[in-house]
Short mmCIF file of C-alpha atoms and ligand atoms in Angstrom, two decimals:
data_model
loop_
_atom_site.label_atom_id
_atom_site.label_comp_id
_atom_site.label_asym_id
_atom_site.label_seq_id
_atom_site.Cartn_x
_atom_site.Cartn_y
_atom_site.Cartn_z
CA MET V 1 39.48 -14.73 4.51
CA GLU V 2 36.05 -16.06 5.77
CA SER V 3 32.71 -14.28 5.19
CA PHE V 4 29.28 -15.05 6.65
CA THR V 5 27.51 -18.17 5.38
CA VAL V 6 24.34 -17.96 3.26
CA THR V 7 22.32 -19.21 6.29
CA GLN V 8 24.03 -16.69 8.66
CA LYS V 9 23.38 -13.91 6.10
CA GLU V 10 19.70 -14.94 6.00
CA ARG V 11 19.37 -14.81 9.59
CA ILE V 12 21.14 -11.41 9.89
CA SER V 13 18.71 -10.08 7.23
CA GLU V 14 15.75 -11.50 8.79
CA LEU V 15 16.77 -9.74 11.87
CA GLY V 16 16.87 -6.46 10.02
CA GLY V 17 20.70 -6.30 9.65
CA GLY V 18 21.76 -4.20 6.70
CA PRO V 19 24.32 -5.08 4.02
CA GLU V 20 26.98 -3.37 5.77
CA LEU V 21 26.81 -6.03 8.49
CA MET V 22 26.78 -8.95 6.01
CA GLU V 23 29.89 -7.90 3.97
CA GLN V 24 32.34 -8.40 7.05
CA THR V 25 35.26 -10.67 6.61
CA PHE V 26 37.22 -12.67 9.14
CA GLU V 27 40.40 -14.45 9.69
CA SER V 28 39.02 -17.73 10.47
CA SER V 29 35.50 -19.68 10.57
CA GLU V 30 35.79 -19.78 14.29
CA GLU V 31 36.06 -16.13 14.56
CA ARG V 32 33.20 -15.69 11.98
CA ASN V 33 31.05 -17.96 13.91
CA LYS V 34 31.83 -16.24 17.17
CA ALA V 35 31.13 -12.81 15.54
CA PHE V 36 27.93 -13.98 14.12
CA ARG V 37 26.60 -15.33 17.46
CA GLU V 38 27.28 -11.91 19.03
CA LEU V 39 25.70 -10.20 16.23
CA GLU V 40 22.72 -12.43 16.28
CA LYS V 41 22.45 -11.84 19.97
CA LYS V 42 22.49 -8.01 19.58
CA LEU V 43 19.98 -7.89 16.60
CA VAL V 44 17.57 -10.27 18.49
CA ARG V 45 17.70 -7.89 21.53
CA GLU V 46 17.07 -4.93 19.37
CA CYS V 47 14.01 -6.70 17.84
CA ARG V 48 12.67 -7.71 21.26
CA ALA V 49 13.13 -4.13 22.40
CA GLU V 50 10.98 -2.76 19.42
CA ILE V 51 8.37 -5.39 20.17
CA SER V 52 8.22 -4.64 23.87
CA LYS V 53 7.92 -0.96 23.09
CA LEU V 54 5.03 -1.73 20.76
CA VAL V 55 3.02 -3.70 23.29
CA ASN V 56 3.90 -1.48 26.26
CA GLU V 57 4.10 2.07 24.91
CA LYS V 58 2.90 2.36 21.17
CA HIS V 59 -0.11 -0.04 20.96
CA MET V 60 -0.15 0.72 17.39
CA THR V 61 2.03 -0.81 14.48
CA ARG V 62 3.60 1.50 12.03
CA THR V 63 1.13 0.15 9.43
CA VAL V 64 -1.72 1.04 11.43
CA GLU V 65 -0.42 4.33 12.14
CA THR V 66 0.25 5.07 8.46
CA GLY V 67 -3.45 4.32 7.84
CA ARG V 68 -4.61 6.25 10.85
CA ILE V 69 -2.50 9.58 9.65
CA LEU V 70 -4.36 9.67 6.27
CA GLU V 71 -7.70 8.82 7.50
CA GLN V 72 -7.40 11.72 9.96
CA TRP V 73 -6.14 13.97 7.33
CA LEU V 74 -8.97 12.93 4.91
CA MET V 75 -11.72 13.43 7.61
CA ASP V 76 -10.25 16.93 8.31
CA GLU V 77 -10.50 17.64 4.57
CA GLY V 78 -14.28 16.70 4.75
CA PHE V 79 -14.04 12.99 3.43
CA THR V 80 -16.49 10.48 4.90
CA LYS V 81 -15.14 7.05 5.58
CA VAL V 82 -17.21 4.17 4.00
CA VAL V 83 -16.84 0.61 4.46
CA THR V 84 -17.94 -1.97 1.86
CA PRO V 85 -17.68 -5.46 1.12
CA THR V 86 -14.60 -7.54 0.50
CA ILE V 87 -16.42 -9.88 -1.70
CA ILE V 88 -17.59 -8.49 -5.11
CA SER V 89 -19.38 -9.95 -8.13
CA ARG V 90 -17.98 -10.85 -11.63
CA GLU V 91 -20.20 -8.05 -13.10
CA MET V 92 -18.59 -5.35 -10.86
CA LEU V 93 -15.20 -6.37 -12.13
CA ALA V 94 -16.35 -6.44 -15.66
CA LYS V 95 -17.40 -2.76 -15.38
CA MET V 96 -13.86 -1.89 -14.56
CA SER V 97 -13.12 -3.46 -17.83
CA ILE V 98 -11.49 -6.47 -16.17
CA ASP V 99 -13.23 -9.23 -18.04
CA ASP V 100 -11.81 -12.78 -18.62
CA PHE V 101 -9.49 -11.31 -21.45
CA HIS V 102 -8.02 -8.62 -19.34
CA HIS V 103 -4.51 -9.55 -17.76
CA LEU V 104 -5.46 -8.68 -14.33
CA SER V 105 -8.33 -11.36 -14.38
CA GLU V 106 -5.44 -13.77 -13.79
CA GLN V 107 -4.52 -12.17 -10.61
CA VAL V 108 -8.14 -12.33 -9.20
CA PHE V 109 -8.94 -14.85 -6.46
CA TRP V 110 -12.37 -16.32 -7.41
CA LEU V 111 -14.53 -17.81 -4.85
CA ASP V 112 -16.96 -19.25 -7.45
CA GLY V 113 -18.01 -18.40 -10.94
CA LYS V 114 -19.72 -15.18 -9.87
CA LYS V 115 -17.84 -13.77 -6.85
CA CYS V 116 -14.30 -12.95 -6.08
CA LEU V 117 -12.22 -11.17 -3.41
CA ARG V 118 -11.82 -7.38 -4.48
CA PRO V 119 -8.48 -6.70 -6.14
CA MET V 120 -9.31 -2.90 -5.94
CA LEU V 121 -11.60 -0.74 -4.02
CA ALA V 122 -12.74 1.37 -7.09
CA PRO V 123 -15.86 -0.68 -8.19
CA ASN V 124 -17.71 -0.17 -4.86
CA LEU V 125 -16.60 3.51 -4.50
CA TYR V 126 -18.05 4.17 -7.89
CA VAL V 127 -21.31 2.95 -6.60
CA MET V 128 -21.16 4.69 -3.37
CA MET V 129 -20.16 8.04 -4.72
CA ARG V 130 -22.78 7.84 -7.39
CA GLU V 131 -25.46 7.03 -4.97
CA LEU V 132 -24.37 9.66 -2.35
CA HIS V 133 -24.40 12.35 -5.15
CA ARG V 134 -27.83 11.33 -6.23
CA ILE V 135 -29.31 11.60 -2.72
CA SER V 136 -27.36 14.80 -1.56
CA LYS V 137 -27.06 16.60 -4.86
CA GLU V 138 -23.85 17.94 -3.30
CA PRO V 139 -20.15 17.22 -4.21
CA VAL V 140 -19.18 13.89 -2.68
CA LYS V 141 -15.99 13.24 -0.90
CA ILE V 142 -15.40 9.65 0.64
CA PHE V 143 -12.77 7.25 1.17
CA GLU V 144 -12.29 3.52 2.21
CA ILE V 145 -9.32 1.76 3.83
CA GLY V 146 -9.37 -2.09 3.45
CA SER V 147 -7.89 -5.31 2.26
CA CYS V 148 -7.41 -5.96 -1.45
CA PHE V 149 -6.25 -9.11 -3.01
CA ARG V 150 -4.18 -10.13 -5.92
CA LYS V 151 -2.28 -13.24 -7.07
CA GLU V 152 1.23 -11.87 -7.23
CA SER V 153 4.56 -13.37 -8.07
CA GLN V 154 5.46 -12.53 -4.32
CA GLY V 155 8.36 -9.96 -4.95
CA ALA V 156 9.72 -7.62 -2.12
CA GLN V 157 6.84 -5.11 -2.97
CA HIS V 158 3.96 -7.16 -3.59
CA MET V 159 1.58 -9.28 -1.17
CA ASN V 160 -1.50 -11.30 -2.15
CA GLU V 161 -3.38 -9.48 0.56
CA PHE V 162 -2.77 -5.79 1.23
CA THR V 163 -4.23 -2.69 2.46
CA MET V 164 -5.44 0.00 0.23
CA LEU V 165 -6.60 3.50 1.15
CA ASN V 166 -8.71 4.97 -1.78
CA CYS V 167 -10.10 8.52 -1.59
CA VAL V 168 -12.46 10.01 -4.29
CA GLU V 169 -14.10 13.28 -4.86
CA LEU V 170 -17.09 13.45 -7.21
CA ALA V 171 -18.47 16.86 -8.86
CA GLN V 172 -15.94 18.67 -6.45
CA VAL V 173 -13.58 20.46 -8.92
CA LYS V 174 -14.52 22.15 -12.56
CA ASP V 175 -13.54 20.23 -15.74
CA GLY V 176 -9.93 21.04 -16.32
CA GLU V 177 -8.86 21.22 -12.70
CA GLN V 178 -8.63 17.58 -11.84
CA LYS V 179 -5.08 17.27 -12.47
CA GLN V 180 -4.32 20.23 -10.17
CA GLU V 181 -6.60 18.93 -7.50
CA LEU V 182 -4.91 15.32 -7.66
CA GLU V 183 -1.46 16.78 -7.28
CA ARG V 184 -2.65 18.84 -4.33
CA LEU V 185 -4.08 15.70 -2.62
CA ALA V 186 -0.95 13.82 -3.43
CA LYS V 187 1.37 16.60 -1.95
CA LYS V 188 -0.85 16.97 1.10
CA ALA V 189 -0.71 13.22 1.75
CA MET V 190 3.21 13.23 1.58
CA GLU V 191 3.15 16.21 3.87
CA VAL V 192 1.24 14.76 6.55
CA LEU V 193 3.31 11.71 6.37
CA GLY V 194 6.38 13.60 6.75
CA VAL V 195 7.88 12.66 3.42
CA SER V 196 9.92 15.75 2.14
CA GLU V 197 9.65 16.94 -1.43
CA GLU V 198 13.09 15.71 -2.27
CA GLU V 199 11.94 12.17 -1.40
CA TYR V 200 8.99 11.64 -3.62
CA GLU V 201 8.06 12.21 -7.28
CA ILE V 202 4.64 12.31 -9.11
CA VAL V 203 5.08 10.37 -12.32
CA VAL V 204 2.76 9.46 -15.14
CA GLU V 205 2.33 5.64 -15.77
CA GLU V 206 0.42 3.69 -18.28
CA SER V 207 -2.30 1.60 -16.68
CA THR V 208 -4.43 -1.25 -18.28
CA VAL V 209 -7.48 -0.12 -16.35
CA TYR V 210 -7.29 3.65 -16.36
CA GLY V 211 -5.28 4.22 -19.60
CA PHE V 212 -2.68 6.24 -17.46
CA THR V 213 -2.31 6.91 -13.81
CA PHE V 214 -0.37 9.52 -11.73
CA ASP V 215 1.56 7.55 -9.36
CA ILE V 216 3.44 8.81 -6.08
CA GLU V 217 6.99 7.29 -6.01
CA ILE V 218 9.20 7.32 -3.06
CA ASN V 219 12.73 6.67 -3.84
CA GLY V 220 11.60 5.23 -7.23
CA MET V 221 8.95 2.86 -5.48
CA GLU V 222 5.33 3.32 -6.45
CA VAL V 223 3.34 3.95 -3.35
CA ALA V 224 0.14 5.22 -4.65
CA SER V 225 -1.76 5.72 -8.05
CA GLY V 226 -4.32 8.53 -8.82
CA ALA V 227 -6.66 8.99 -11.74
CA TYR V 228 -9.34 11.27 -12.62
CA GLY V 229 -12.57 11.71 -14.70
CA PRO V 230 -14.72 12.12 -16.88
CA HIS V 231 -13.39 8.84 -17.81
CA ASP V 232 -14.29 5.98 -20.38
CA LEU V 233 -15.22 3.78 -17.47
CA ASP V 234 -17.60 6.30 -16.07
CA PRO V 235 -20.94 5.73 -18.23
CA ALA V 236 -21.09 2.03 -17.14
CA TRP V 237 -21.34 3.25 -13.53
CA GLY V 238 -23.77 5.96 -14.32
CA VAL V 239 -21.20 8.67 -13.33
CA PHE V 240 -21.11 11.87 -15.41
CA ASP V 241 -19.43 14.38 -13.49
CA THR V 242 -15.64 15.25 -12.77
CA TRP V 243 -13.92 12.96 -10.13
CA VAL V 244 -10.54 12.73 -8.77
CA GLY V 245 -9.17 9.77 -6.83
CA ILE V 246 -6.16 8.23 -5.37
CA GLY V 247 -5.31 4.63 -4.05
CA PHE V 248 -2.56 4.28 -1.57
CA GLY V 249 -0.97 1.06 -0.74
CA ILE V 250 -0.64 1.31 2.96
CA GLU V 251 2.07 -1.34 3.58
CA ARG V 252 4.13 -0.02 0.61
CA LEU V 253 3.92 3.54 2.10
CA THR V 254 4.93 2.13 5.58
CA MET V 255 7.91 0.15 4.14
CA ALA V 256 9.07 3.20 2.21
CA LEU V 257 8.61 5.67 5.41
CA ASN V 258 10.85 3.06 7.26
CA LYS V 259 13.51 2.60 4.58
CA GLY V 260 12.48 -1.27 4.51
CA HIS V 261 13.35 -3.73 1.93
CA THR V 262 10.64 -6.43 2.24
CA ILE V 263 6.87 -5.49 2.32
CA LYS V 264 5.95 -8.66 4.14
CA ARG V 265 7.27 -7.30 7.51
CA TYR V 266 4.73 -4.39 7.18
CA GLY V 267 1.83 -6.54 6.17
CA LYS V 268 -0.89 -8.63 7.63
CA SER V 269 1.38 -11.41 9.26
CA ILE V 270 1.88 -13.99 12.02
CA ALA V 271 5.40 -14.14 11.35
CA PHE V 272 6.21 -10.43 11.67
CA ILE V 273 4.86 -7.52 13.78
CA ASP V 274 5.71 -3.79 13.33
CA GLY V 275 8.51 -4.76 11.02
CA GLN V 276 10.09 -7.29 13.43
CA PRO V 277 10.29 -11.06 13.14
CA LEU V 278 8.51 -12.95 15.81
CA ASN V 279 11.14 -15.78 15.96
CA VAL V 280 13.45 -13.99 18.25
P1 ATP X 1 2.23 -2.17 -9.04
O1 ATP X 1 2.41 -1.92 -10.42
O2 ATP X 1 3.59 -1.97 -8.32
O3 ATP X 1 1.91 -3.89 -8.95
P2 ATP X 1 -0.33 -1.27 -9.44
O4 ATP X 1 -0.10 -0.14 -10.32
O5 ATP X 1 -0.83 -2.60 -9.91
O6 ATP X 1 1.03 -1.67 -8.58
P3 ATP X 1 -2.60 -0.02 -8.10
O7 ATP X 1 -3.63 -0.84 -8.78
O8 ATP X 1 -2.18 1.19 -8.63
O9 ATP X 1 -1.41 -1.12 -8.16
O10 ATP X 1 -2.77 -0.06 -6.54
C1 ATP X 1 -2.64 1.18 -5.93
C2 ATP X 1 -1.48 0.90 -4.63
O11 ATP X 1 -1.71 -0.04 -3.92
C3 ATP X 1 -0.16 0.78 -5.54
O12 ATP X 1 0.53 1.99 -5.79
C4 ATP X 1 0.65 0.09 -4.19
O13 ATP X 1 1.20 0.98 -3.46
C5 ATP X 1 -0.46 -0.77 -3.67
N1 ATP X 1 -0.43 -2.38 -4.02
C6 ATP X 1 -0.76 -2.70 -5.42
N2 ATP X 1 -0.87 -4.02 -5.43
C7 ATP X 1 -0.13 -4.27 -4.26
C8 ATP X 1 0.29 -5.64 -3.80
N3 ATP X 1 0.02 -6.82 -4.32
N4 ATP X 1 0.87 -5.53 -2.42
C9 ATP X 1 1.21 -4.60 -1.87
N5 ATP X 1 0.63 -3.25 -2.26
C10 ATP X 1 0.13 -3.28 -3.39
MG1 MG X 2 -0.71 1.71 -10.04
#
């Protein structure tokens, strides 16, 4: 009995073929190679059809669509979109408790001694929500969607550059009601994305930045992390009201929605588009 070679399996997997296709066995290597050529042709056709559909009809990748759906929902809820710099200072990170001794500091891409690529949106959002609250004297609801950067060991769920959507509400809920509001936002997000209640869970996770976070997991994979305050980090930012925030990983979410196995297919790439490989 012959099964597909390692190289053949890699190609099948690259073309989006699942394990059920790879486990086939054959009488001879000729038969196997013939079956591989046919399967490859079929998968290539399917990938090309998906890419054609993208450029001719959809005009928007699944990842872009995930972000758009969440953005629209948030604006309908009265959140304002803000856009802040990708390059942040060492002091901003230090205020998040990420100093040279923090394990996350090893994940930071430093541009020079004083500046780095942001690993998260929270530092800028702390400043924006504080200032908007000071000026408006009203509760503040804002969100940002943009690239974040972390040196990662490159597993199937991590990229060095990924897209985070972070929404925060300041002085919006009474003290004691933060957790409830966080759950409401998490549930609503899953609802607008069409994730059913059986498919996701809200779980408490330990965090080296926030102490603990409330994570949304789809089939066991973390797709978002939420936190709330008053929090130990707040005084350093001049924030003294209640707040509730959630950070969604847009590529992770898209991968989960598409039952994908590798995040890079859904990330910023010149090798993949909309989940499909370009070498077809
Ligand atoms: P993980 O434990 O999975 O590394 P995290 O808890 O460090 O994630 P958070 O800081 O909570 O990540 O970031 C919020 C969300 O951003 C995560 O829930 C995840 O969906 C996404 N995310 C974080 N790091 C990455 C990464 N390197 N690549 C892609 N998505 C990421
Ligand atoms: Mg997290």
